[in-house]
PDB file of C-alpha atoms in Angstrom:
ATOM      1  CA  UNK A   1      87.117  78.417 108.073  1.00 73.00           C
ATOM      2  CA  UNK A   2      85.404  81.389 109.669  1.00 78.00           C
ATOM      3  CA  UNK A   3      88.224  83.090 109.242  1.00 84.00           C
ATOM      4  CA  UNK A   4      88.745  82.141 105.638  1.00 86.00           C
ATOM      5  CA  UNK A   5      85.238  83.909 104.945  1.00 85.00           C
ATOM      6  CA  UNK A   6      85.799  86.819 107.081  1.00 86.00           C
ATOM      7  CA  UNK A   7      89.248  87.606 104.823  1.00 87.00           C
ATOM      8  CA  UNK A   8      87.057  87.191 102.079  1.00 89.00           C
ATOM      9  CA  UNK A   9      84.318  89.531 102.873  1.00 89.00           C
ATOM     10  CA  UNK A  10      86.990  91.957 104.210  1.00 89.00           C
ATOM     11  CA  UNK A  11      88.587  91.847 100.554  1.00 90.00           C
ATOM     12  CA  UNK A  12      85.280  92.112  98.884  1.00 92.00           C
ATOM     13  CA  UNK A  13      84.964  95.504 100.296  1.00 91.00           C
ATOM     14  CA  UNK A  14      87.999  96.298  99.454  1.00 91.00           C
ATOM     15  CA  UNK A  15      87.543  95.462  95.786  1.00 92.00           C
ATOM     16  CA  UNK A  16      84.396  97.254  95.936  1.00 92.00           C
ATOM     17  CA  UNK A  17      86.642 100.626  96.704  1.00 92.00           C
ATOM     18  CA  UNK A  18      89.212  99.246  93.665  1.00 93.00           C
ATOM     19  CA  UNK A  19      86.199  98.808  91.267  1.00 93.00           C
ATOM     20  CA  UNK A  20      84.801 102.504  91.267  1.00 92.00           C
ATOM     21  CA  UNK A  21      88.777 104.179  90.477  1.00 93.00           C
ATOM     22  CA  UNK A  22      88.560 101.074  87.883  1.00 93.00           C
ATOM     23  CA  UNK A  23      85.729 101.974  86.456  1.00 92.00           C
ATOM     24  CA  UNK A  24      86.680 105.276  86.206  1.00 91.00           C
ATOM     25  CA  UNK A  25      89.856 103.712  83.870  1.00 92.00           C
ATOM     26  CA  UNK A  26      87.811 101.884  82.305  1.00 90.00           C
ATOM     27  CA  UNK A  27      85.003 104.184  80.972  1.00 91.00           C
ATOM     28  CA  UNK A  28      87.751 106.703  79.794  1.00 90.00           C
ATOM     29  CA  UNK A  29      89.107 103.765  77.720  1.00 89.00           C
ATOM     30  CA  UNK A  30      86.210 102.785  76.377  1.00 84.00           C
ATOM     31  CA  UNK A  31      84.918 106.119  75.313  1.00 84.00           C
ATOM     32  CA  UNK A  32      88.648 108.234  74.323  1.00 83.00           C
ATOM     33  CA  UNK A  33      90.338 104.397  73.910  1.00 83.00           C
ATOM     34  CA  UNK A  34      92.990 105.939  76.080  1.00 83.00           C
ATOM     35  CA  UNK A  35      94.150 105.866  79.881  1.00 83.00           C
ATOM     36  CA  UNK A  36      94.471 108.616  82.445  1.00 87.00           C
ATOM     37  CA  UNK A  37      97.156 108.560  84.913  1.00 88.00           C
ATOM     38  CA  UNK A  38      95.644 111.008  87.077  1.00 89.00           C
ATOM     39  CA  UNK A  39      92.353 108.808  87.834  1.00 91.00           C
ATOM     40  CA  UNK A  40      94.102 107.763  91.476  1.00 91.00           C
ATOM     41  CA  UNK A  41      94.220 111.645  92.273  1.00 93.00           C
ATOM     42  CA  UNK A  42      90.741 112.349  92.081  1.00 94.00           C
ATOM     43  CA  UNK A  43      90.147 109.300  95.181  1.00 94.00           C
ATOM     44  CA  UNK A  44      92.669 111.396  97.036  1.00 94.00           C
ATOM     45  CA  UNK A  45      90.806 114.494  96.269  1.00 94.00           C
ATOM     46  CA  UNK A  46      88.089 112.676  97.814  1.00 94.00           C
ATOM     47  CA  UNK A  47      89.162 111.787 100.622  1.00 93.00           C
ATOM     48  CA  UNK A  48      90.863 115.115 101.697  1.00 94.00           C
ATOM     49  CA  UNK A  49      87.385 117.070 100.907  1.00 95.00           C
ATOM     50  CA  UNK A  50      85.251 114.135 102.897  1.00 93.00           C
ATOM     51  CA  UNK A  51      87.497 114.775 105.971  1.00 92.00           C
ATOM     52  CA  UNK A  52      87.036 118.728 105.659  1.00 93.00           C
ATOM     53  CA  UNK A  53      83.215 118.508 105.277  1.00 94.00           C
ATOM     54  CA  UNK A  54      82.366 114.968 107.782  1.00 93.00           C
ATOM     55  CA  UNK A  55      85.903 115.351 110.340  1.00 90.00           C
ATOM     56  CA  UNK A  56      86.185 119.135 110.654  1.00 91.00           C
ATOM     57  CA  UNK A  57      83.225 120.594 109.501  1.00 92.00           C
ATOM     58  CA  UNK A  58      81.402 118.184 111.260  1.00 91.00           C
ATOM     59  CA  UNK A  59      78.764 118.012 108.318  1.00 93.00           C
ATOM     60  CA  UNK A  60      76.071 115.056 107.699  1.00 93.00           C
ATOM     61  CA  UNK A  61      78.307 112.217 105.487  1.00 92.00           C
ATOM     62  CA  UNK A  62      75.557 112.846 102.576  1.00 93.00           C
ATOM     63  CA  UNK A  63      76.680 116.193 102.441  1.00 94.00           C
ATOM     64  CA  UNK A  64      80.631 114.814 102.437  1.00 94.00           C
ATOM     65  CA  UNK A  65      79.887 112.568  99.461  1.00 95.00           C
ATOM     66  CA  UNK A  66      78.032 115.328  97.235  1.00 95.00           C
ATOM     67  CA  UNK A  67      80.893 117.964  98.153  1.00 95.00           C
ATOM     68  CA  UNK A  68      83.201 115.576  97.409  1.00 95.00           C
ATOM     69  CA  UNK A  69      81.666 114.740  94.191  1.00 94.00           C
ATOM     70  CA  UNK A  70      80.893 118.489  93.314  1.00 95.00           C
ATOM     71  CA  UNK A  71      84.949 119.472  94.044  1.00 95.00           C
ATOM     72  CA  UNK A  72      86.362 116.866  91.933  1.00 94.00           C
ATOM     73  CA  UNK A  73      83.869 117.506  89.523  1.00 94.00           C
ATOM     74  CA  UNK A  74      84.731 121.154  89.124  1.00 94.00           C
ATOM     75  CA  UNK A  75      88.493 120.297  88.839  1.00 92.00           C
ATOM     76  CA  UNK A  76      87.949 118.092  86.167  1.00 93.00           C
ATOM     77  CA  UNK A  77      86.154 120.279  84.567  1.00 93.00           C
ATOM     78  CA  UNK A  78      89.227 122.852  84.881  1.00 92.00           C
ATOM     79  CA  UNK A  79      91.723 120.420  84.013  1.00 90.00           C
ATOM     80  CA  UNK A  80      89.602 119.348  81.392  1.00 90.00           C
ATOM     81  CA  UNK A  81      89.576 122.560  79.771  1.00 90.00           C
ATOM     82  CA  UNK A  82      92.566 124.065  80.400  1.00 90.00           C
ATOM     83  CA  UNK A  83      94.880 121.265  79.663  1.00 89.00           C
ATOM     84  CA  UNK A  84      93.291 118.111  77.846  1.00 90.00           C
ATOM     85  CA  UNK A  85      90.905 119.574  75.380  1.00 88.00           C
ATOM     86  CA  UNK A  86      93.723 121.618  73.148  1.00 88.00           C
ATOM     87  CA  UNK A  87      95.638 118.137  72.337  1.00 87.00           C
ATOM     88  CA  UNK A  88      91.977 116.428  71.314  1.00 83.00           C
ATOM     89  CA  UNK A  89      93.164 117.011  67.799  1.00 81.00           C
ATOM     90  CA  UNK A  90      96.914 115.990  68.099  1.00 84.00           C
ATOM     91  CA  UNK A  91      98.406 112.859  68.519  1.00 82.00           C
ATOM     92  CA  UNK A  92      96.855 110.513  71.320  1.00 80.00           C
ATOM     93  CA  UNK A  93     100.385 110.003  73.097  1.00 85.00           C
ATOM     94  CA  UNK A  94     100.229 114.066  73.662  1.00 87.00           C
ATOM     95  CA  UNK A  95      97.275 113.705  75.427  1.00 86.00           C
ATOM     96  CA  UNK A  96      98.028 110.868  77.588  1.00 86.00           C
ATOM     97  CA  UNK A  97     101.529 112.581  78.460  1.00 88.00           C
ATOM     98  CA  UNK A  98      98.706 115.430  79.605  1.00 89.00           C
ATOM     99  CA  UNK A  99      97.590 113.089  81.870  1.00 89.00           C
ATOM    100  CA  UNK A 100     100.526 111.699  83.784  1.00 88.00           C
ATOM    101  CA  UNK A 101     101.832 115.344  84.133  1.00 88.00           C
ATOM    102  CA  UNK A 102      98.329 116.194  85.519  1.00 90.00           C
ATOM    103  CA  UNK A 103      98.721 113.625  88.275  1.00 89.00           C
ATOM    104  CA  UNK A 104     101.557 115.952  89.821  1.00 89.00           C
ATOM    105  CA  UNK A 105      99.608 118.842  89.047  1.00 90.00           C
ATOM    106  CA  UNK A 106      96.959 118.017  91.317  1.00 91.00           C
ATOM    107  CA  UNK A 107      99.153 116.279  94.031  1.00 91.00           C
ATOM    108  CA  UNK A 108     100.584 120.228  94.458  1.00 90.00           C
ATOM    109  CA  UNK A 109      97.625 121.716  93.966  1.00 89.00           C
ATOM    110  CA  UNK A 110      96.224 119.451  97.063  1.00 91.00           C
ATOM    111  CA  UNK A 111      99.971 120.102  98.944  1.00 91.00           C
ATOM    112  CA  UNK A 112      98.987 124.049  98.808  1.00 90.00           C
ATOM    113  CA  UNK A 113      95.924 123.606 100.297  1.00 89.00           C
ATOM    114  CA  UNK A 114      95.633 120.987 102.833  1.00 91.00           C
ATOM    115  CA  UNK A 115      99.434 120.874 103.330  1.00 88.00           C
ATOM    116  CA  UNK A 116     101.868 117.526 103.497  1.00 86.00           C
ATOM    117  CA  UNK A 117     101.112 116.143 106.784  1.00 87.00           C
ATOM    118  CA  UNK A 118      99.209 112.776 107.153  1.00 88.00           C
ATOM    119  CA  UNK A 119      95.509 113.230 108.839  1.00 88.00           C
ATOM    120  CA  UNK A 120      93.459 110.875 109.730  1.00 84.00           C
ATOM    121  CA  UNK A 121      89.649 110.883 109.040  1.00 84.00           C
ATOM    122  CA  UNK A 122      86.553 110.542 111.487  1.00 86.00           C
ATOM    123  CA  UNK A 123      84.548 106.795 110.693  1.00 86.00           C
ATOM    124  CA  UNK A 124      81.644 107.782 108.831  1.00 88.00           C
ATOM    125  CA  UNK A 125      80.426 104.084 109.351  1.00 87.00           C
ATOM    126  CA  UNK A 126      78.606 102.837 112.322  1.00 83.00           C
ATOM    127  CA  UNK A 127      80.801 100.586 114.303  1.00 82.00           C
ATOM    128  CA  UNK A 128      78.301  97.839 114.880  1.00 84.00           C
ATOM    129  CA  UNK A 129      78.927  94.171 114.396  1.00 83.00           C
ATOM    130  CA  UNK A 130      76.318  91.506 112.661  1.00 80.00           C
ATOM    131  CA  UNK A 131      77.162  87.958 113.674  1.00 80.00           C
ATOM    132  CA  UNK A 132      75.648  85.035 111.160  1.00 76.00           C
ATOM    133  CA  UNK A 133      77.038  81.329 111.932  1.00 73.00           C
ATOM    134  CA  UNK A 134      80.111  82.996 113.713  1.00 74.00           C
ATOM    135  CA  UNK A 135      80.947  84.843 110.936  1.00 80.00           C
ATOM    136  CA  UNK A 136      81.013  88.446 112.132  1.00 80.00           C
ATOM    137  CA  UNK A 137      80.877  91.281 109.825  1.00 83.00           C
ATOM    138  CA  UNK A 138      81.282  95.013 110.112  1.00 86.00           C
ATOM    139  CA  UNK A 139      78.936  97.448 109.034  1.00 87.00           C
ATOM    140  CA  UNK A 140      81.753  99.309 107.283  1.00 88.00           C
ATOM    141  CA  UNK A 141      82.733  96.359 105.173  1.00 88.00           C
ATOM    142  CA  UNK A 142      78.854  95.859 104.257  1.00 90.00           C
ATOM    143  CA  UNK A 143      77.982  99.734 103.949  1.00 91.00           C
ATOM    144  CA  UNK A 144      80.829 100.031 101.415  1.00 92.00           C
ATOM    145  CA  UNK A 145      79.995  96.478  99.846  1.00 92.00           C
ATOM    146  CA  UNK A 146      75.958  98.607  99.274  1.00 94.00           C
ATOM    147  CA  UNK A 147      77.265 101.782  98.103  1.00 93.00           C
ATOM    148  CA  UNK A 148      79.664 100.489  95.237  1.00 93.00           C
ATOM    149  CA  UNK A 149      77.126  97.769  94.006  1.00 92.00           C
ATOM    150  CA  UNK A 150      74.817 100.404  93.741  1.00 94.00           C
ATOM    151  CA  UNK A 151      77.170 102.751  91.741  1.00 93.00           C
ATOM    152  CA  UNK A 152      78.387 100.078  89.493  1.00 91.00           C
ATOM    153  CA  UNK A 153      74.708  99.286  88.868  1.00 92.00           C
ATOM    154  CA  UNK A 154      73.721 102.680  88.076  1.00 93.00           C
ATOM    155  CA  UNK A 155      76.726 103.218  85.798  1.00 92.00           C
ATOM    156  CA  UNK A 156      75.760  99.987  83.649  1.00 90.00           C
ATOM    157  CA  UNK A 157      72.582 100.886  83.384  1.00 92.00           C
ATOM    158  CA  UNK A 158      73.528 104.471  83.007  1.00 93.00           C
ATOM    159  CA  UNK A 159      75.713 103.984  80.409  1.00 90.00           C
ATOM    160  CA  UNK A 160      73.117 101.112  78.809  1.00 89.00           C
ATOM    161  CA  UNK A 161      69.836 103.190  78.240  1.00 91.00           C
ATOM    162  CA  UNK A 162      70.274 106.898  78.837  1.00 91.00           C
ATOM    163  CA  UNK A 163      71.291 109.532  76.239  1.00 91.00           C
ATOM    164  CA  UNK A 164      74.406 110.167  77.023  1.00 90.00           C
ATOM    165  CA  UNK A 165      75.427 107.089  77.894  1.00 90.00           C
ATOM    166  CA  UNK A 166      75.102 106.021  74.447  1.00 91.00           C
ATOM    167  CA  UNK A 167      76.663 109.278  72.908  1.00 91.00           C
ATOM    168  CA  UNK A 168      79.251 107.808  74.811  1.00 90.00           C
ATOM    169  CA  UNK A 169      79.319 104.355  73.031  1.00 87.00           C
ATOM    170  CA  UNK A 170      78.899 106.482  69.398  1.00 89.00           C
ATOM    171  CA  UNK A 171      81.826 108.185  70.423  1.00 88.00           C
ATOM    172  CA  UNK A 172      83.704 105.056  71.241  1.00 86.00           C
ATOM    173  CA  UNK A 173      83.268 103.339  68.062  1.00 84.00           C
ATOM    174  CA  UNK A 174      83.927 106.474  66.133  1.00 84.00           C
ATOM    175  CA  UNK A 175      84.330 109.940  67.006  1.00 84.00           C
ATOM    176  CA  UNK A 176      84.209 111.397  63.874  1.00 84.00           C
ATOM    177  CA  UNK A 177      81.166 109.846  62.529  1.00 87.00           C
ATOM    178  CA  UNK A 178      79.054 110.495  65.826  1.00 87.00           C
ATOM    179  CA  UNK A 179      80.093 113.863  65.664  1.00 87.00           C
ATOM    180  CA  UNK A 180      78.509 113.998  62.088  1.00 84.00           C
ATOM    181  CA  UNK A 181      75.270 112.800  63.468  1.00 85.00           C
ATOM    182  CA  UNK A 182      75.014 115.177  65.879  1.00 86.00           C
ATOM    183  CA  UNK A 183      77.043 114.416  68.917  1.00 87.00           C
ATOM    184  CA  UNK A 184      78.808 117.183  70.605  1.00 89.00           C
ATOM    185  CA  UNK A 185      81.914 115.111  71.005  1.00 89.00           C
ATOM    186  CA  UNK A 186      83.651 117.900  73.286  1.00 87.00           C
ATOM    187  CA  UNK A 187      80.679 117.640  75.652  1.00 90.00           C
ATOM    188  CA  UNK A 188      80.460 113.867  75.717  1.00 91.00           C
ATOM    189  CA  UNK A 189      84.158 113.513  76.365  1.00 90.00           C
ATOM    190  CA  UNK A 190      84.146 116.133  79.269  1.00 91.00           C
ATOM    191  CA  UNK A 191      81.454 114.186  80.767  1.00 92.00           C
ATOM    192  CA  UNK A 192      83.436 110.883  80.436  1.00 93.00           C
ATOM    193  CA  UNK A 193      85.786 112.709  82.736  1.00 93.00           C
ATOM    194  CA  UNK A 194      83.735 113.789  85.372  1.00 94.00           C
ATOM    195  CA  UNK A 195      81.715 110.193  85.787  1.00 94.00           C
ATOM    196  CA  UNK A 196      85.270 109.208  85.841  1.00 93.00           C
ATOM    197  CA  UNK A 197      85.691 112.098  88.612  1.00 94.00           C
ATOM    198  CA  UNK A 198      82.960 111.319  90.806  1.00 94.00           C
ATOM    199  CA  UNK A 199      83.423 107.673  91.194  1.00 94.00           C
ATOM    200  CA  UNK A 200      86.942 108.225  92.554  1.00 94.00           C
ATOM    201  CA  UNK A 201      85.705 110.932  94.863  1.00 94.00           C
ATOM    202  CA  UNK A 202      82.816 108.737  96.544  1.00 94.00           C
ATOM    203  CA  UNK A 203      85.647 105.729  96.744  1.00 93.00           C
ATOM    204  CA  UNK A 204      88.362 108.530  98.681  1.00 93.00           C
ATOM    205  CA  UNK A 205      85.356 109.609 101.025  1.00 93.00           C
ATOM    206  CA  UNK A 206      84.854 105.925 102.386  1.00 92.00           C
ATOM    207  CA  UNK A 207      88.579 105.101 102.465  1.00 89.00           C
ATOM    208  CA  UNK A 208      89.670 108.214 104.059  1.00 85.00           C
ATOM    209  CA  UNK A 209      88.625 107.202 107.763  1.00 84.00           C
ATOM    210  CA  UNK A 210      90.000 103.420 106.817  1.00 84.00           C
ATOM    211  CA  UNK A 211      93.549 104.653 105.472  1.00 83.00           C
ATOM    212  CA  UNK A 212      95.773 107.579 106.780  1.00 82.00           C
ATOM    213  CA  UNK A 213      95.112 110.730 104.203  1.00 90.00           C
ATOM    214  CA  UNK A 214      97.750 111.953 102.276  1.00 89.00           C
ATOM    215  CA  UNK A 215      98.465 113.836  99.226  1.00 88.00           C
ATOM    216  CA  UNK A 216     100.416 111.039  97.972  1.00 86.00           C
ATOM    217  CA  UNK A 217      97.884 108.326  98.515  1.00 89.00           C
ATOM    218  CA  UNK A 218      96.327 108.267  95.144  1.00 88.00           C
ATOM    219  CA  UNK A 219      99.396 106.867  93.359  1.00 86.00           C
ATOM    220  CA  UNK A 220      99.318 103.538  95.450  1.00 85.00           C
ATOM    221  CA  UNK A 221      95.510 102.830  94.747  1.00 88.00           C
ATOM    222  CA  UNK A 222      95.437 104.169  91.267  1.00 89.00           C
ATOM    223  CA  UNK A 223      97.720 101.591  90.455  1.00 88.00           C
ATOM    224  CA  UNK A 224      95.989  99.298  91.874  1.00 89.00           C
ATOM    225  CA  UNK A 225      92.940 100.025  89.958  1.00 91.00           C
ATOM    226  CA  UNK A 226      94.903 100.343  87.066  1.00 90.00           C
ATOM    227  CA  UNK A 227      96.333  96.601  87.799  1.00 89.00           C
ATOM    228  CA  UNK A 228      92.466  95.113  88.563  1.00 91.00           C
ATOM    229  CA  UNK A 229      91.434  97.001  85.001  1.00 90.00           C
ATOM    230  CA  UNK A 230      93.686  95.307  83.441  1.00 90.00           C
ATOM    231  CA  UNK A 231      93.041  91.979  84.894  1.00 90.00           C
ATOM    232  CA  UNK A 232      89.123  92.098  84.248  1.00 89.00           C
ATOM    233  CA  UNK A 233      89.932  93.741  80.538  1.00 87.00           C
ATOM    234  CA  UNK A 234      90.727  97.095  80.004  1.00 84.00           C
ATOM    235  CA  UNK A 235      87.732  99.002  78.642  1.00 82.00           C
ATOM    236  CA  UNK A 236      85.299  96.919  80.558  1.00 86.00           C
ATOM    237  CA  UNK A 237      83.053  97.835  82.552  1.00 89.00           C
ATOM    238  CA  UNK A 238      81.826  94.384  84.677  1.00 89.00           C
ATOM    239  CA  UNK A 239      85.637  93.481  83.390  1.00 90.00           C
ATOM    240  CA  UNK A 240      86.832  96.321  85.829  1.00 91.00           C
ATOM    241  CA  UNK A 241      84.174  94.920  88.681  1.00 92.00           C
ATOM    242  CA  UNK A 242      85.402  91.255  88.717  1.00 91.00           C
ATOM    243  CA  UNK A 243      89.549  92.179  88.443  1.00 91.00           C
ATOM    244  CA  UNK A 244      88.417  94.445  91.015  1.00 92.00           C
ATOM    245  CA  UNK A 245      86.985  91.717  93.392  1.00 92.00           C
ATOM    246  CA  UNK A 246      89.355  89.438  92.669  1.00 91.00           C
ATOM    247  CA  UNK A 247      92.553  91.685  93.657  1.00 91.00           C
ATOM    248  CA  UNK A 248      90.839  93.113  96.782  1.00 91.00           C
ATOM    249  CA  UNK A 249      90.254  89.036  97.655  1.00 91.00           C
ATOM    250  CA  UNK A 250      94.075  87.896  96.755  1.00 89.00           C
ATOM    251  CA  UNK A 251      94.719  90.724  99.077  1.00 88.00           C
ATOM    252  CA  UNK A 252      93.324  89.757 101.983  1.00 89.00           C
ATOM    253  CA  UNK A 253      93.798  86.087 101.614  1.00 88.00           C
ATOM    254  CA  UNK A 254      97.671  86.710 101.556  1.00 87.00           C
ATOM    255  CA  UNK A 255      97.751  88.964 104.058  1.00 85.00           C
ATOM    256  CA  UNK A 256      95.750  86.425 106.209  1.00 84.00           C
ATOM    257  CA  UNK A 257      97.717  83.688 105.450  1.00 84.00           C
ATOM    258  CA  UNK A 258     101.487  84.969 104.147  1.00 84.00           C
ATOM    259  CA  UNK A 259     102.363  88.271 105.308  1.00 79.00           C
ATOM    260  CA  UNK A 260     100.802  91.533 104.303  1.00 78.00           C
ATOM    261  CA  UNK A 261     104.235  92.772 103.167  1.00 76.00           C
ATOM    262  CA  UNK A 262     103.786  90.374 100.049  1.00 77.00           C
ATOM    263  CA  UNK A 263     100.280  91.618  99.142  1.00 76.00           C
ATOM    264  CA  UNK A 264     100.915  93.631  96.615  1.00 76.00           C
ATOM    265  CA  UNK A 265     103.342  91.122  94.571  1.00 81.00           C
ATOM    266  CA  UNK A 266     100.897  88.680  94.541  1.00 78.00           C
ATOM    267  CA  UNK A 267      98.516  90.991  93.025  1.00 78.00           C
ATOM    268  CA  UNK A 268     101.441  91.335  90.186  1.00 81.00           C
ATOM    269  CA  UNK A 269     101.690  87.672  89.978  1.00 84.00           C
ATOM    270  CA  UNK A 270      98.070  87.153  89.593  1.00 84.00           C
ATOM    271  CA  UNK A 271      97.870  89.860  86.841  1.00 83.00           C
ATOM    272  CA  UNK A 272     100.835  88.307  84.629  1.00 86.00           C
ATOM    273  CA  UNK A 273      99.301  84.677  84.967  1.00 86.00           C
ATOM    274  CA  UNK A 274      95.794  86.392  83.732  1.00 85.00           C
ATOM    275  CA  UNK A 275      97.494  88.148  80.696  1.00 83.00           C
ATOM    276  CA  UNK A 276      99.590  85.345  79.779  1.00 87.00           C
ATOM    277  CA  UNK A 277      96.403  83.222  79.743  1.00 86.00           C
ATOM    278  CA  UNK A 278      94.351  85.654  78.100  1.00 85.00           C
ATOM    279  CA  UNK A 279      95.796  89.410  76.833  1.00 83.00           C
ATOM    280  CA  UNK A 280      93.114  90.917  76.173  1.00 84.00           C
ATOM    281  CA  UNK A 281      91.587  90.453  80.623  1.00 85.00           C
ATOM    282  CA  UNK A 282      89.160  88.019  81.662  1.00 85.00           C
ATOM    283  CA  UNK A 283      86.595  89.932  80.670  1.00 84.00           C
ATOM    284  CA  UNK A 284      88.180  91.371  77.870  1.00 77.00           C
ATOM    285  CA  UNK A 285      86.902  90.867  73.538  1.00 73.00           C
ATOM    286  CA  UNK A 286      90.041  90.359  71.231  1.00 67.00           C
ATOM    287  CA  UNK A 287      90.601  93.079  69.089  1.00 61.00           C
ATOM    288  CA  UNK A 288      91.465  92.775  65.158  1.00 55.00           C
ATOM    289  CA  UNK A 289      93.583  95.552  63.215  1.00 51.00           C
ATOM    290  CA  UNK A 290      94.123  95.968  59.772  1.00 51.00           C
ATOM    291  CA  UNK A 291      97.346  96.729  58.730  1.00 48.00           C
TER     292      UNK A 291
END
């Protein structure tokens, strides 16, 4: 049974990491009502600028998660400009194409400067051990538990009561009509992006040490935040928490009890019993269109 509890701890954590790429899907959706393919390249972005800053630099970890956050923020901001704002006006499948091309874009641009090799990241976690009832948990699982509960709540509250966060519902409901009233649309969407940004970043910077770094690595967990998105409702926001918790916990409990070669197609399996329950996500409102 202790073991049981210790799987599901272990895959809390990991869900945790899942939920702030997720969220990133998610409050994209809910402000543009589109996805963006590249979100799992910003994590890996993340991760390869904590290592340079914390592993080689040999920097304070605060300083790794801001520099992290500040890089992906200024290549959002790039990419953003450059490539995503011109198709604003066209047809939304044009700009979503933008963003599955962009997730190759970066993966080169990340190639040219840290190279193709696989590097591995110093712990940025103390490597202590708390023992309650023989349950024994790391300080890395409970650190990264911390950290994303206190990102997801400032996001929700964040998006709940401040300014921008509800230009960012105005624009959501309609774009057009908030930009009547005042809303610099162009401003609030770039923003969407780089919230989107930063929470991928801070995610790569504590998986980097737990995970081999690679410039391919975003692809595997962008899907998976894609999947737990999904699962929890795309568009919301504690929707993209719980599908996040509750792949990270499937996760572990397989590869505790089955094999960990399995993992990832019983995260599948879980995600088409969900939607054939319920379409829209767990989480997730039904949506009604007039035709």
């Amino acid at each position: 049974m202790v073991t049981f509890f210790q799987a599901v701890f272990g895959g809390l954590a990991q869900g945790c990491v899942y939920a702030l790429i997720a969220l990133g899907y998610s409050v994209i959706y809910s402000t543009l009502k589109m996805g963006h393919f590249a979100q799992g390249e910003f994590y890996m972005v993340g991760a390869f600028v904590g290592l340079t800053l914390f592993t080689r630099m040999k920097l304070p970890v605060v300083i790794a998660f801001a520099g992290a956050a500040l890089f992906t923020s200024i290549l959002m901001l790039v990419l953003e400009r450059l490539a995503y704002r011109p198709l604003y006006n066209r047809p939304s499948m044009s700009l979503l194409m933008a963003t599955l091309g962009m997730q190759y874009v970066v993966q080169e641009i990340v190639r040219d400067i840290w190279g193709s090799d696989v590097v591995r990241s110093d712990n940025i976690f103390p490597q202590k051990n708390f023992s309650i009832g023989g349950l024994v948990i790391t300080a890395q699982n409970l650190l990264i538990i911390l950290i994303c509960a206190v990102l997801m709540i400032a996001l929700t509250v964040f998006m709940k009561y401040s300014k921008t966060g509800r230009a960012m519902t105005a624009v959501s409901m309609n774009r057009k009509a908030a930009s009547l009233m005042g809303v610099r649309t162009p401003t609030i969407i770039m923003a969407t992006y780089v919230i989107a940004a930063c929470l991928a970043a801070v995610a790569g910077v504590m998986m980097g040490p737990i995970y081999s770094v690679k410039y391919s690595m975003g692809t595997t967990f962008g899907n998976k935040a894609m999947t737990a998105a999904v699962m929890g409702g795309f568009g919301s926001l504690p929707g993209a928490m719980l599908g996040s918790v509750l792949l990270g916990i499937v996760e572990s409990l397989c590869s505790l009890y089955i094999s960990t070669a399995y993992k990832d197609v019983f995260s599948f399996v879980i995600l088409v019993i969900v939607l054939f329950c319920r379409p829209q996500g767990i989480l997730g409102k039904k949506s009604i269109t007039k035709v």
